[in-house]
């Protein structure tokens, strides 16, 4: 099995890992789950982390073919438009983005200028779709449950699972966002755990489980099957749904969910300026 070269980038304020995935046989690469720095209190954006990715791509003379999102993130803003402007590449996400756009388009009272058909992205992936990164073939697994549009990208011996799984000592994604479903997440995780045991699993987030002092971003299917505290082998679907539902009821909403979803459902673009030329992000009062 081909082993792509994977470079990770970590944004500690949002506990997010972004990746550049390289074809070892060419200069082709893809960028996954990029982060746009955002100071919520000041309402200001920055491109510090995106510029780190750009320097890496340019220093290694890479060619960006894809800018991929595993899902509509609720904890950070995507830097996809900035990266596309600087490096090129086609943007892509799961085809069920249209469900997310419909749910949150209504929640934020987005106007008719907000298309709810996924057309902000260059490609909408379905289960089983494939794509090329140079000589590498990527394969798409639809892994909903955290959100309706979650994907896992399987590229050679590497699987990029978004928020579906965390490190084995931390567990699994929450399912209480609109469109989430714990039973569906359990079934999606089984698809990931059916991959070869040596498959490397690259995570979108890490929060350092109690007793662990270092951030970690990669595990394996075998490790997840054996040791994931929520969904190791032997955990039934009913037990998982009960655990996940009870746990989710205790969780606070992510700090950046309101700005993140408004931007990420637009493929990383800000809402259009209002008649004074200023861009605004909305805070629906008592809506969530």
Tab-separated table of C-alpha atoms in Angstrom:
chain	number	residue	atom	x	y	z
A	1	UNK	CA	0.000	0.000	0.000
A	2	UNK	CA	1.353	3.422	-0.971
A	3	UNK	CA	2.451	5.555	1.965
A	4	UNK	CA	1.837	9.251	1.325
A	5	UNK	CA	4.070	11.815	2.997
A	6	UNK	CA	2.087	13.707	5.633
A	7	UNK	CA	3.098	16.976	7.293
A	8	UNK	CA	0.950	18.267	10.140
A	9	UNK	CA	0.366	21.842	11.329
A	10	UNK	CA	-1.156	22.574	14.730
A	11	UNK	CA	-3.309	25.507	15.805
A	12	UNK	CA	-3.306	25.368	19.586
A	13	UNK	CA	-6.037	28.007	20.172
A	14	UNK	CA	-8.543	25.724	18.404
A	15	UNK	CA	-6.740	22.399	19.032
A	16	UNK	CA	-6.860	21.784	15.281
A	17	UNK	CA	-4.480	19.803	13.072
A	18	UNK	CA	-4.206	20.702	9.392
A	19	UNK	CA	-2.292	18.532	6.932
A	20	UNK	CA	-0.359	18.625	3.697
A	21	UNK	CA	-0.484	15.196	2.044
A	22	UNK	CA	2.200	14.598	-0.593
A	23	UNK	CA	2.566	12.054	-3.357
A	24	UNK	CA	6.060	10.575	-2.812
A	25	UNK	CA	6.398	10.078	-6.567
A	26	UNK	CA	5.683	13.642	-7.676
A	27	UNK	CA	5.318	17.214	-6.425
A	28	UNK	CA	1.537	16.919	-6.100
A	29	UNK	CA	-0.139	17.503	-2.745
A	30	UNK	CA	-3.425	18.235	-1.023
A	31	UNK	CA	-4.217	20.439	1.980
A	32	UNK	CA	-6.739	19.230	4.539
A	33	UNK	CA	-8.740	21.145	7.165
A	34	UNK	CA	-6.958	24.499	7.092
A	35	UNK	CA	-7.402	27.161	9.789
A	36	UNK	CA	-7.985	30.896	9.515
A	37	UNK	CA	-6.876	32.579	12.741
A	38	UNK	CA	-9.762	34.477	14.332
A	39	UNK	CA	-9.779	36.761	17.353
A	40	UNK	CA	-13.454	36.555	18.349
A	41	UNK	CA	-13.302	39.379	20.887
A	42	UNK	CA	-11.815	41.812	18.346
A	43	UNK	CA	-13.571	40.396	15.284
A	44	UNK	CA	-10.237	40.196	13.443
A	45	UNK	CA	-8.811	37.484	11.212
A	46	UNK	CA	-5.188	36.581	10.533
A	47	UNK	CA	-3.416	34.108	8.256
A	48	UNK	CA	-0.521	33.025	10.477
A	49	UNK	CA	-1.168	29.287	10.228
A	50	UNK	CA	-2.162	29.422	6.568
A	51	UNK	CA	1.109	31.199	5.814
A	52	UNK	CA	3.007	28.372	7.521
A	53	UNK	CA	1.362	25.946	5.106
A	54	UNK	CA	2.123	28.209	2.157
A	55	UNK	CA	5.807	28.415	3.123
A	56	UNK	CA	5.995	24.633	3.420
A	57	UNK	CA	4.401	24.135	0.008
A	58	UNK	CA	6.638	26.730	-1.648
A	59	UNK	CA	9.850	25.616	0.087
A	60	UNK	CA	9.255	22.058	-1.135
A	61	UNK	CA	8.146	23.211	-4.610
A	62	UNK	CA	4.847	21.378	-4.281
A	63	UNK	CA	1.802	21.651	-6.507
A	64	UNK	CA	-1.534	21.890	-4.693
A	65	UNK	CA	-4.202	19.854	-6.430
A	66	UNK	CA	-6.862	19.802	-3.699
A	67	UNK	CA	-7.962	21.841	-0.686
A	68	UNK	CA	-10.114	19.374	1.222
A	69	UNK	CA	-12.536	19.754	4.117
A	70	UNK	CA	-13.595	16.734	6.150
A	71	UNK	CA	-16.774	18.599	7.226
A	72	UNK	CA	-18.217	21.996	8.098
A	73	UNK	CA	-16.137	22.712	11.178
A	74	UNK	CA	-17.772	24.233	14.263
A	75	UNK	CA	-14.571	25.141	16.103
A	76	UNK	CA	-12.462	27.040	13.592
A	77	UNK	CA	-12.781	29.075	10.405
A	78	UNK	CA	-11.425	27.602	7.183
A	79	UNK	CA	-8.593	29.335	5.326
A	80	UNK	CA	-9.494	27.607	2.048
A	81	UNK	CA	-10.173	30.787	-0.007
A	82	UNK	CA	-6.845	32.336	1.024
A	83	UNK	CA	-4.927	29.146	0.251
A	84	UNK	CA	-6.705	28.783	-3.088
A	85	UNK	CA	-5.786	32.360	-4.002
A	86	UNK	CA	-2.115	31.807	-3.131
A	87	UNK	CA	-1.608	28.204	-4.225
A	88	UNK	CA	-4.463	27.112	-6.491
A	89	UNK	CA	-6.132	23.748	-6.061
A	90	UNK	CA	-9.760	22.627	-6.180
A	91	UNK	CA	-11.888	22.881	-3.042
A	92	UNK	CA	-13.988	19.910	-1.981
A	93	UNK	CA	-16.307	18.671	0.763
A	94	UNK	CA	-19.029	16.050	1.187
A	95	UNK	CA	-22.162	16.315	-0.950
A	96	UNK	CA	-24.338	16.491	2.172
A	97	UNK	CA	-23.054	20.021	2.672
A	98	UNK	CA	-26.422	20.952	1.177
A	99	UNK	CA	-28.150	19.645	4.326
A	100	UNK	CA	-25.836	21.685	6.532
A	101	UNK	CA	-26.386	24.769	4.390
A	102	UNK	CA	-30.133	24.348	4.626
A	103	UNK	CA	-30.078	23.914	8.427
A	104	UNK	CA	-27.744	26.798	9.171
A	105	UNK	CA	-28.913	29.014	6.322
A	106	UNK	CA	-32.255	29.108	8.130
A	107	UNK	CA	-30.647	29.481	11.567
A	108	UNK	CA	-28.679	32.550	10.456
A	109	UNK	CA	-31.480	33.870	8.243
A	110	UNK	CA	-29.112	33.958	5.261
A	111	UNK	CA	-30.642	35.758	2.309
A	112	UNK	CA	-31.326	34.531	-1.188
A	113	UNK	CA	-27.728	35.373	-2.154
A	114	UNK	CA	-26.614	32.357	-0.106
A	115	UNK	CA	-26.798	29.339	-2.413
A	116	UNK	CA	-27.761	26.147	-0.592
A	117	UNK	CA	-26.559	23.790	-3.338
A	118	UNK	CA	-22.875	23.401	-2.439
A	119	UNK	CA	-21.830	25.478	-5.448
A	120	UNK	CA	-19.301	27.389	-3.333
A	121	UNK	CA	-17.060	24.300	-3.638
A	122	UNK	CA	-15.417	22.923	-6.788
A	123	UNK	CA	-16.304	19.302	-5.984
A	124	UNK	CA	-18.876	17.590	-3.796
A	125	UNK	CA	-17.843	14.056	-2.878
A	126	UNK	CA	-20.141	11.062	-2.476
A	127	UNK	CA	-19.448	7.714	-0.827
A	128	UNK	CA	-16.991	5.725	-2.952
A	129	UNK	CA	-15.767	8.634	-5.071
A	130	UNK	CA	-12.079	8.724	-5.936
A	131	UNK	CA	-9.666	11.543	-6.721
A	132	UNK	CA	-6.005	11.849	-7.648
A	133	UNK	CA	-3.083	13.541	-5.925
A	134	UNK	CA	-0.387	13.015	-8.517
A	135	UNK	CA	0.010	9.226	-8.671
A	136	UNK	CA	-1.872	8.720	-5.408
A	137	UNK	CA	-5.517	7.714	-5.408
A	138	UNK	CA	-7.774	9.079	-2.709
A	139	UNK	CA	-10.995	7.305	-1.779
A	140	UNK	CA	-13.994	8.834	-0.033
A	141	UNK	CA	-15.928	7.319	2.855
A	142	UNK	CA	-19.092	9.108	3.914
A	143	UNK	CA	-18.882	9.035	7.731
A	144	UNK	CA	-21.762	11.146	9.108
A	145	UNK	CA	-22.958	11.317	12.687
A	146	UNK	CA	-21.012	14.306	13.983
A	147	UNK	CA	-22.510	16.268	11.072
A	148	UNK	CA	-24.424	15.032	7.999
A	149	UNK	CA	-21.570	15.954	5.635
A	150	UNK	CA	-18.595	14.350	7.402
A	151	UNK	CA	-16.132	12.476	5.201
A	152	UNK	CA	-13.094	10.312	5.768
A	153	UNK	CA	-10.442	10.605	3.055
A	154	UNK	CA	-8.473	7.373	2.589
A	155	UNK	CA	-5.205	8.109	0.757
A	156	UNK	CA	-2.882	5.135	0.523
A	157	UNK	CA	-2.299	3.850	4.048
A	158	UNK	CA	-3.598	7.083	5.611
A	159	UNK	CA	-7.154	7.973	6.670
A	160	UNK	CA	-8.122	11.541	7.536
A	161	UNK	CA	-11.180	11.213	9.760
A	162	UNK	CA	-12.026	14.798	10.716
A	163	UNK	CA	-13.821	14.814	14.075
A	164	UNK	CA	-15.220	11.282	13.785
A	165	UNK	CA	-12.518	9.804	16.031
A	166	UNK	CA	-10.025	11.269	18.490
A	167	UNK	CA	-7.000	9.601	20.084
A	168	UNK	CA	-8.008	6.297	21.695
A	169	UNK	CA	-7.699	7.791	25.192
A	170	UNK	CA	-10.123	10.617	24.291
A	171	UNK	CA	-12.817	8.827	22.307
A	172	UNK	CA	-15.223	10.053	19.658
A	173	UNK	CA	-17.013	13.103	18.279
A	174	UNK	CA	-20.070	14.714	19.815
A	175	UNK	CA	-23.365	14.229	17.992
A	176	UNK	CA	-25.597	16.969	19.396
A	177	UNK	CA	-25.165	19.561	16.642
A	178	UNK	CA	-28.110	20.014	14.238
A	179	UNK	CA	-28.113	16.998	11.911
A	180	UNK	CA	-25.913	14.917	14.236
A	181	UNK	CA	-26.855	11.375	15.247
A	182	UNK	CA	-25.019	9.065	17.668
A	183	UNK	CA	-26.358	5.888	16.073
A	184	UNK	CA	-25.206	7.040	12.647
A	185	UNK	CA	-21.791	7.945	14.087
A	186	UNK	CA	-21.363	4.440	15.505
A	187	UNK	CA	-22.090	2.958	12.085
A	188	UNK	CA	-19.685	5.388	10.419
A	189	UNK	CA	-16.922	4.490	12.864
A	190	UNK	CA	-17.354	0.814	12.004
A	191	UNK	CA	-16.549	1.692	8.379
A	192	UNK	CA	-13.307	3.338	9.488
A	193	UNK	CA	-12.412	0.452	11.806
A	194	UNK	CA	-12.941	-1.993	8.919
A	195	UNK	CA	-9.897	-0.527	7.158
A	196	UNK	CA	-6.654	-2.551	7.378
A	197	UNK	CA	-5.340	-2.522	10.961
A	198	UNK	CA	-2.076	-0.807	9.976
A	199	UNK	CA	-3.929	2.143	8.424
A	200	UNK	CA	-2.714	5.413	9.912
A	201	UNK	CA	-5.535	7.579	11.243
A	202	UNK	CA	-4.852	11.318	11.178
A	203	UNK	CA	-7.014	13.368	13.524
A	204	UNK	CA	-8.409	16.857	13.156
A	205	UNK	CA	-8.255	17.646	16.888
A	206	UNK	CA	-6.587	16.643	20.120
A	207	UNK	CA	-7.354	17.906	23.627
A	208	UNK	CA	-4.816	15.907	25.676
A	209	UNK	CA	-6.768	13.338	27.645
A	210	UNK	CA	-6.283	13.336	31.426
A	211	UNK	CA	-2.839	12.000	32.262
A	212	UNK	CA	-1.351	12.818	28.856
A	213	UNK	CA	0.828	15.938	28.570
A	214	UNK	CA	1.535	16.041	24.820
A	215	UNK	CA	-0.714	16.710	21.848
A	216	UNK	CA	-0.970	13.784	19.445
A	217	UNK	CA	-2.341	13.667	15.913
A	218	UNK	CA	-1.920	10.138	14.550
A	219	UNK	CA	-2.988	6.669	15.632
A	220	UNK	CA	-3.883	3.433	13.791
A	221	UNK	CA	-6.985	1.404	13.115
A	222	UNK	CA	-5.559	-1.391	15.294
A	223	UNK	CA	-5.046	0.982	18.221
A	224	UNK	CA	-8.557	2.365	17.865
A	225	UNK	CA	-10.116	-1.101	17.724
A	226	UNK	CA	-8.247	-2.179	20.831
A	227	UNK	CA	-8.254	0.899	23.033
A	228	UNK	CA	-10.715	3.648	22.038
A	229	UNK	CA	-12.438	4.469	25.326
A	230	UNK	CA	-15.822	4.959	23.642
A	231	UNK	CA	-15.928	2.466	20.799
A	232	UNK	CA	-13.321	-0.295	21.183
A	233	UNK	CA	-14.168	-3.813	20.040
A	234	UNK	CA	-16.981	-5.213	22.139
A	235	UNK	CA	-18.865	-1.923	22.609
A	236	UNK	CA	-22.375	-2.382	21.235
A	237	UNK	CA	-24.276	0.187	19.232
A	238	UNK	CA	-26.823	0.584	22.027
A	239	UNK	CA	-24.133	1.125	24.661
A	240	UNK	CA	-22.381	3.666	22.471
A	241	UNK	CA	-25.580	5.620	21.752
A	242	UNK	CA	-26.426	5.734	25.462
A	243	UNK	CA	-22.923	6.900	26.406
A	244	UNK	CA	-22.694	9.479	23.624
A	245	UNK	CA	-26.151	10.927	24.277
A	246	UNK	CA	-25.544	11.279	28.013
A	247	UNK	CA	-22.078	12.746	27.506
A	248	UNK	CA	-23.218	15.241	24.868
A	249	UNK	CA	-25.867	16.580	27.250
A	250	UNK	CA	-23.053	17.809	29.545
A	251	UNK	CA	-20.974	19.611	26.893
A	252	UNK	CA	-20.822	23.342	26.274
A	253	UNK	CA	-21.089	24.656	22.729
A	254	UNK	CA	-17.715	25.235	21.013
A	255	UNK	CA	-16.430	28.776	21.548
A	256	UNK	CA	-16.275	29.597	17.827
A	257	UNK	CA	-19.298	27.668	16.559
A	258	UNK	CA	-21.330	30.750	15.546
A	259	UNK	CA	-18.680	32.469	13.416
A	260	UNK	CA	-17.246	29.164	12.178
A	261	UNK	CA	-20.427	27.713	10.739
A	262	UNK	CA	-21.425	30.970	9.037
A	263	UNK	CA	-18.075	31.063	7.249
A	264	UNK	CA	-17.465	27.373	6.633
A	265	UNK	CA	-20.891	26.709	5.090
A	266	UNK	CA	-19.741	29.278	2.497
A	267	UNK	CA	-16.508	27.340	1.773
A	268	UNK	CA	-14.524	29.726	3.967
A	269	UNK	CA	-15.905	32.936	2.499
A	270	UNK	CA	-17.277	35.653	4.752
A	271	UNK	CA	-20.944	36.693	4.425
A	272	UNK	CA	-21.440	39.465	1.871
A	273	UNK	CA	-20.872	43.055	3.046
A	274	UNK	CA	-23.902	45.055	4.072
A	275	UNK	CA	-24.847	48.391	2.490
A	276	UNK	CA	-22.147	50.223	4.475
A	277	UNK	CA	-19.434	47.965	3.041
A	278	UNK	CA	-18.845	46.189	6.358
A	279	UNK	CA	-18.913	42.400	6.802
A	280	UNK	CA	-20.815	41.147	9.852
A	281	UNK	CA	-21.133	37.770	11.545
A	282	UNK	CA	-24.439	37.122	13.297
A	283	UNK	CA	-25.121	35.883	16.812
A	284	UNK	CA	-28.617	34.334	16.945
A	285	UNK	CA	-29.870	35.046	20.457
A	286	UNK	CA	-31.364	32.042	22.286
A	287	UNK	CA	-31.365	30.015	19.041
A	288	UNK	CA	-28.999	27.189	20.034
